[in-house]
Amino acid sequence: RYTHSYRAAEMVNDSMPLLRSEVHEVLREHSFLGLVTLTVSDATMEFKHLLRNWACHLQRAGIAAVVWALDLSAHRFVQTMRWRQISSVYTSDMVLPAALRSQVKVPGSDSYLQAVLRKPMACARVLAMGFSVLFVDVDVVVRRDPRRDLIFSHADVAVATNYPQPLLNSGVLYLADHGAQARSGLAPKGFGVPWLVSAWLQRTRRRHACSGWACGDQEQLTALLKSAYVGLDNEPLLMTQAEWLARAPWRNAIRSLWAKLYRHVWGQIWVAGSLDPWLSHVALSCRHAADCPSSSFRPLNLAILQPLAFATGYPGLARTGQFEPLEMAFHANFNWGNETKRAKLQNRGLWCSSAHTRCSRCGGG
């Protein structure tokens, strides 16, 4: 009953949820060096259009991926598309409540919060099956394949930001599985990723200390990291520009010089062809001893994916072509007024033709 893309034609009428062993097999067949690229999606019309575009760009970049379907219609939709290297899995525990499936996912609404809850749920299940995770939202366009560099970056967690807001954005999120090393005695017990994902899931499910939009998964992830961890230099995890300057006024003096060098340096980095410079590594230790999973807890190696490479759609920063040679991915967020995600992607030449799954500047060769 599994959903491997080469067997899609056989699966159209299969409405049975997959067994755990079948899910594991699909993940294994679509993994790269133990890393599974993943998203979650339902079958509303907006998500179908975005999912087509998401799949188009991943195929152009040569990335195999898995869609964890939030309803049977989404599962069948992925099967019938017969995308190369992209398949779906469908399990009963991930299905959205029936009353919410057809609703527009307005941030802060119950349908939105139930949908984004499935993100840490899916990540936890993939990690439990012994794989690392690269989660990519359906409104993210991946222009170049970052997987090998993420794997060899030695990061436990790598996550994009909601730049210019001091907030993490789980639209691109890498979680490393160290289970194999721990089981073989090569990694310390109490390593941070499984505990972090479990706590992230529980906070998001309970809507911990929040209301409305602030109950979303990435808001909960940001709050969790800021409350449970502290940098080894005692710097806060995320600060606004004003807070950053206020903590060390001398930074303002070198800020203008750095701005002049910034684009030139990044251009040289891109020529070198390595993702590692896109990662700002931060070693985090447990803020409170009682929160640590064990006495042998080691610092969490968190990598922030820099916004010039993993760009947001913030107005003024998303001008067509401004930093295009530097972009690894583009997130069609910050949509205000009547602007749609599709329009934002079309304006940047990043919308694939639904009829032929082509796009004008997909990237990835």
C-alpha positions as a printed Julia matrix, in Angstrom:
365×3 Matrix{Float64}:
   0.0    0.0     0.0
   2.86   2.43   -0.13
   3.12   5.61   -1.98
   6.38   5.44   -3.86
   6.08   7.76   -6.85
   6.83   4.99   -9.32
   3.76   3.12   -8.06
   1.42   6.09   -7.95
  -0.92   4.72  -10.61
  -1.58   1.68   -8.45
  -2.4    3.81   -5.41
  -5.14   6.17   -6.55
  -7.97   4.15   -5.02
  -6.12   3.2    -1.85
  -7.75   4.97    1.08
  -6.07   3.0     3.85
  -3.59   4.85    6.1
  -0.07   3.51    5.91
   1.49   1.29    8.53
   4.59   2.53   10.36
   6.79   0.1     8.45
   5.4    1.4     5.15
   6.01   5.01    6.14
   9.58   4.08    7.09
  10.12   2.51    3.67
   8.88   5.61    1.85
  11.13   7.83    3.99
  14.1    5.55    3.37
  13.58   5.55   -0.41
  13.41   9.35   -0.47
  16.27  10.05    1.93
  19.69  11.47    1.11
  22.49  10.41    3.46
  19.84   9.74    6.08
  18.1   13.11    5.56
  14.42  13.31    4.57
  13.07  16.48    2.93
   9.51  16.9     4.11
   6.42  19.07    4.12
   2.83  18.73    5.32
  -0.18  19.77    3.27
  -3.92  19.46    2.96
  -5.93  19.58   -0.27
  -7.41  23.08   -0.22
  -7.08  24.79   -3.59
  -4.46  27.27   -2.34
  -2.3   24.46   -0.97
  -2.64  22.43   -4.17
  -1.32  25.33   -6.23
   1.52  25.97   -3.79
   2.34  22.27   -3.62
   2.68  22.1    -7.41
   5.12  24.99   -7.33
   7.0   23.5    -4.35
   7.4   20.17   -6.15
   8.45  21.81   -9.41
  11.36  23.62   -7.79
  12.48  20.6    -5.75
  12.56  18.5    -8.92
  14.61  21.15  -10.68
  17.05  21.13   -7.76
  17.22  17.32   -7.82
  15.75  16.9    -4.32
  13.63  13.86   -3.45
  10.92  14.71   -0.93
   7.91  13.44    0.99
   4.55  15.12    1.52
   2.85  14.08    4.76
  -0.79  14.42    3.72
  -3.19  15.95    6.22
  -6.21  14.39    4.54
  -6.96  11.63    2.04
  -7.59  14.12   -0.77
  -4.07  15.54   -0.43
  -2.62  12.01   -0.44
  -4.45  11.13   -3.64
  -3.54  14.47   -5.21
   0.19  13.82   -4.78
  -0.2   10.3    -6.15
  -2.03  11.4    -9.28
   0.56  14.1   -10.04
   3.22  11.39  -10.52
   6.02  13.76   -9.62
   9.52  12.46  -10.08
  11.12  11.63   -6.69
   8.22  13.07   -4.67
   5.71  10.89   -2.83
   3.14  11.16   -0.06
   2.44   9.35    3.17
  -0.94   9.29    4.88
  -1.47   8.25    8.49
  -4.54   8.56   10.7
  -2.75  10.43   13.5
  -1.85  13.35   11.2
  -5.28  13.93    9.67
  -6.84  17.35   10.27
 -10.24  17.41   11.99
 -12.95  17.15    9.32
 -14.47  20.53   10.15
 -11.15  22.31    9.47
 -10.04  20.65    6.23
 -11.74  23.02    3.8
 -11.09  26.18    5.8
  -8.6   28.84    4.75
  -5.6   28.74    7.09
  -5.67  32.31    8.38
  -2.78  32.86   10.85
  -4.08  32.69   14.4
  -7.25  30.79   13.45
  -7.96  27.32   14.79
  -7.56  25.78   11.33
  -4.14  27.44   11.0
  -2.97  26.37   14.47
  -4.12  22.8    13.89
  -2.28  22.72   10.56
   1.01  24.1    11.91
   0.82  21.7    14.86
   1.34  18.93   12.28
   4.78  20.33   11.53
   6.43  19.34   14.86
   4.31  16.17   14.83
   5.74  15.12   11.46
   9.29  16.1    12.42
   9.06  14.08   15.65
   7.87  11.0    13.76
  10.63  11.2    11.16
  13.3   11.61   13.84
  11.83   8.66   15.77
  12.3    6.51   12.66
  16.02   7.28   12.59
  16.2   10.02    9.93
  17.24  13.64    9.97
  14.67  16.15    8.74
  14.74  19.09    6.36
  11.29  20.63    6.66
  10.33  23.0     3.84
   6.97  24.8     3.86
   4.86  24.58    0.7
   5.23  28.34    0.14
   9.03  28.1     0.08
  10.89  27.9    -3.22
  14.17  25.98   -2.96
  16.49  27.32   -5.62
  19.59  25.24   -4.85
  20.14  22.01   -2.97
  21.4   22.71    0.59
  21.25  19.15    1.93
  24.88  18.03    1.75
  26.17  21.22    3.32
  23.59  21.04    6.1
  24.55  17.45    6.87
  28.26  18.26    7.05
  27.77  21.54    8.91
  27.71  19.64   12.25
  24.64  21.65   13.24
  22.06  19.97   15.46
  19.42  22.45   14.34
  19.47  24.91   11.45
  16.55  27.27   11.03
  15.61  30.28    8.94
  14.55  33.61   10.42
  11.53  35.83    9.95
  13.88  38.68    9.11
  13.67  41.56    9.9
  11.66  40.36   12.91
  13.68  38.77   15.78
  11.84  35.51   15.25
  12.75  32.09   13.93
  10.87  30.82   10.89
  10.29  27.09   10.7
   9.52  27.33    6.99
  13.04  25.98    6.49
  14.12  23.82    9.41
  16.87  21.21    9.63
  16.93  18.75   12.54
  19.82  16.31   12.8
  19.3   12.75   14.0
  22.11  11.71   16.32
  20.32   8.57   17.48
  22.59   6.16   15.66
  25.69   7.74   17.18
  24.13   7.78   20.65
  23.09   4.14   20.43
  26.61   3.19   19.43
  28.12   5.21   22.29
  29.62   7.84   19.98
  27.4   10.67   21.21
  26.56  11.69   24.76
  23.24  10.68   26.23
  20.69  13.43   26.57
  21.59  15.09   23.27
  19.35  18.04   22.56
  17.37  17.45   19.34
  14.8   14.82   20.44
  14.14  16.7    23.7
  13.84  19.99   21.83
  11.37  18.61   19.28
   9.31  16.89   21.97
   9.1   20.12   24.0
   8.3   22.11   20.83
   5.47  19.71   20.01
   4.01  19.81   23.51
   4.13  23.62   23.71
   2.48  23.97   20.31
  -0.2   21.41   21.16
  -1.02  23.08   24.5
  -0.75  26.6    23.0
   1.57  27.4    25.86
   1.37  30.93   27.32
   0.07  32.51   24.13
  -2.94  33.78   22.26
  -3.8   34.07   18.57
  -0.92  34.19   16.13
   1.67  33.78   18.92
   0.49  30.17   19.38
   1.97  29.15   16.03
   4.69  26.53   15.85
   7.55  28.89   14.97
   6.57  31.35   17.69
   6.57  28.48   20.17
   9.93  27.23   18.88
  11.45  30.7    19.26
  10.05  31.08   22.78
  11.26  27.61   23.75
  14.83  28.2    22.61
  14.96  31.62   24.28
  13.6   30.28   27.57
  15.38  26.92   27.77
  18.78  27.83   26.34
  21.31  30.58   26.61
  24.38  31.25   24.46
  27.66  30.19   25.97
  28.61  33.88   25.97
  25.32  34.68   27.79
  24.04  36.62   24.76
  20.29  36.28   24.11
  19.38  34.02   21.22
  17.54  36.63   19.16
  17.62  40.4    19.57
  16.2   43.35   17.69
  18.75  45.64   16.06
  18.15  48.25   18.79
  18.72  45.68   21.55
  21.87  44.42   19.84
  23.34  47.92   19.58
  22.29  48.85   23.11
  24.22  45.94   24.62
  27.45  47.19   23.07
  27.34  50.78   21.77
  30.67  50.4    19.98
  28.92  48.15   17.47
  27.25  51.19   15.93
  30.65  52.59   14.93
  31.52  49.56   12.83
  28.0   48.96   11.54
  28.34  51.23    8.49
  31.7   49.68    7.55
  30.26  46.19    7.86
  27.29  47.15    5.67
  29.69  48.24    2.91
  31.6   44.96    3.09
  28.58  42.73    3.56
  27.41  42.24   -0.01
  30.96  41.93   -1.39
  31.91  39.29    1.17
  28.77  37.28    0.55
  29.39  37.44   -3.18
  32.84  35.93   -2.65
  31.34  33.23   -0.44
  28.84  32.3    -3.12
  31.61  31.88   -5.68
  33.25  29.41   -3.29
  30.09  27.31   -3.56
  29.8   26.31    0.1
  26.71  26.62    2.26
  28.65  26.73    5.51
  29.13  30.52    5.45
  25.33  30.86    5.28
  25.18  29.36    8.75
  25.8   31.44   11.85
  26.6   28.85   14.51
  25.54  29.43   18.1
  26.39  26.99   20.89
  23.53  26.94   23.38
  23.67  25.56   26.89
  20.76  24.75   29.18
  19.53  27.9    30.95
  18.22  26.01   33.99
  19.74  22.76   35.22
  16.3   21.3    35.92
  15.41  21.66   32.22
  18.38  19.65   31.01
  17.54  16.16   29.76
  20.5   14.69   31.64
  23.63  15.65   33.51
  25.65  14.84   30.39
  23.68  17.26   28.24
  26.0   18.88   25.73
  25.53  22.32   24.17
  23.06  22.46   21.3
  24.72  23.54   18.07
  22.16  25.87   16.55
  22.76  27.36   13.1
  20.8   30.4    11.9
  20.2   30.34    8.15
  21.15  33.8     6.97
  18.35  35.85    5.37
  20.31  36.78    2.26
  20.51  33.09    1.4
  17.17  31.97    2.88
  15.16  35.05    2.06
  11.83  36.21    3.42
   9.23  38.07    1.42
   9.39  41.19    3.57
   8.5   44.23    1.39
  11.59  46.18    0.42
  13.83  43.15    0.89
  12.14  41.09   -1.81
  12.91  43.22   -4.83
  13.28  41.07   -7.9
  16.89  40.19   -8.62
  18.39  42.26   -5.79
  20.17  39.34   -4.11
  19.1   36.59   -6.48
  22.6   35.11   -7.03
  22.87  34.59   -3.26
  19.53  32.92   -2.63
  19.28  29.28   -1.7
  15.56  29.58   -0.97
  12.81  32.19   -0.97
   9.83  32.19    1.41
   6.67  33.88    0.1
   5.61  35.27    3.47
   4.81  38.8     4.72
   1.78  39.02    2.47
  -0.27  42.06    3.42
  -3.44  43.53    1.98
  -4.66  41.68   -1.08
  -1.28  40.25   -2.06
  -1.24  36.47   -2.48
   1.66  34.08   -2.16
   1.19  33.11   -5.79
   1.43  36.76   -6.92
   4.57  37.3    -4.87
   6.23  34.27   -6.45
   5.06  35.23   -9.93
   6.53  38.71   -9.5
   9.92  37.13   -8.79
   9.67  34.68  -11.7
   9.39  31.75   -9.28
   5.99  30.37  -10.22
   5.93  27.14  -12.2
   3.43  26.67  -15.0
   0.73  24.35  -13.62
   0.27  22.77  -17.02
   3.89  21.9   -17.69
   5.55  22.26  -14.24
   8.05  24.74  -15.64
   9.23  27.98  -14.13
  11.18  30.89  -15.52
  14.01  30.94  -12.96
  13.74  27.84  -10.82
  17.47  27.52  -10.21
  19.19  24.25   -9.48
  20.55  23.62  -12.97
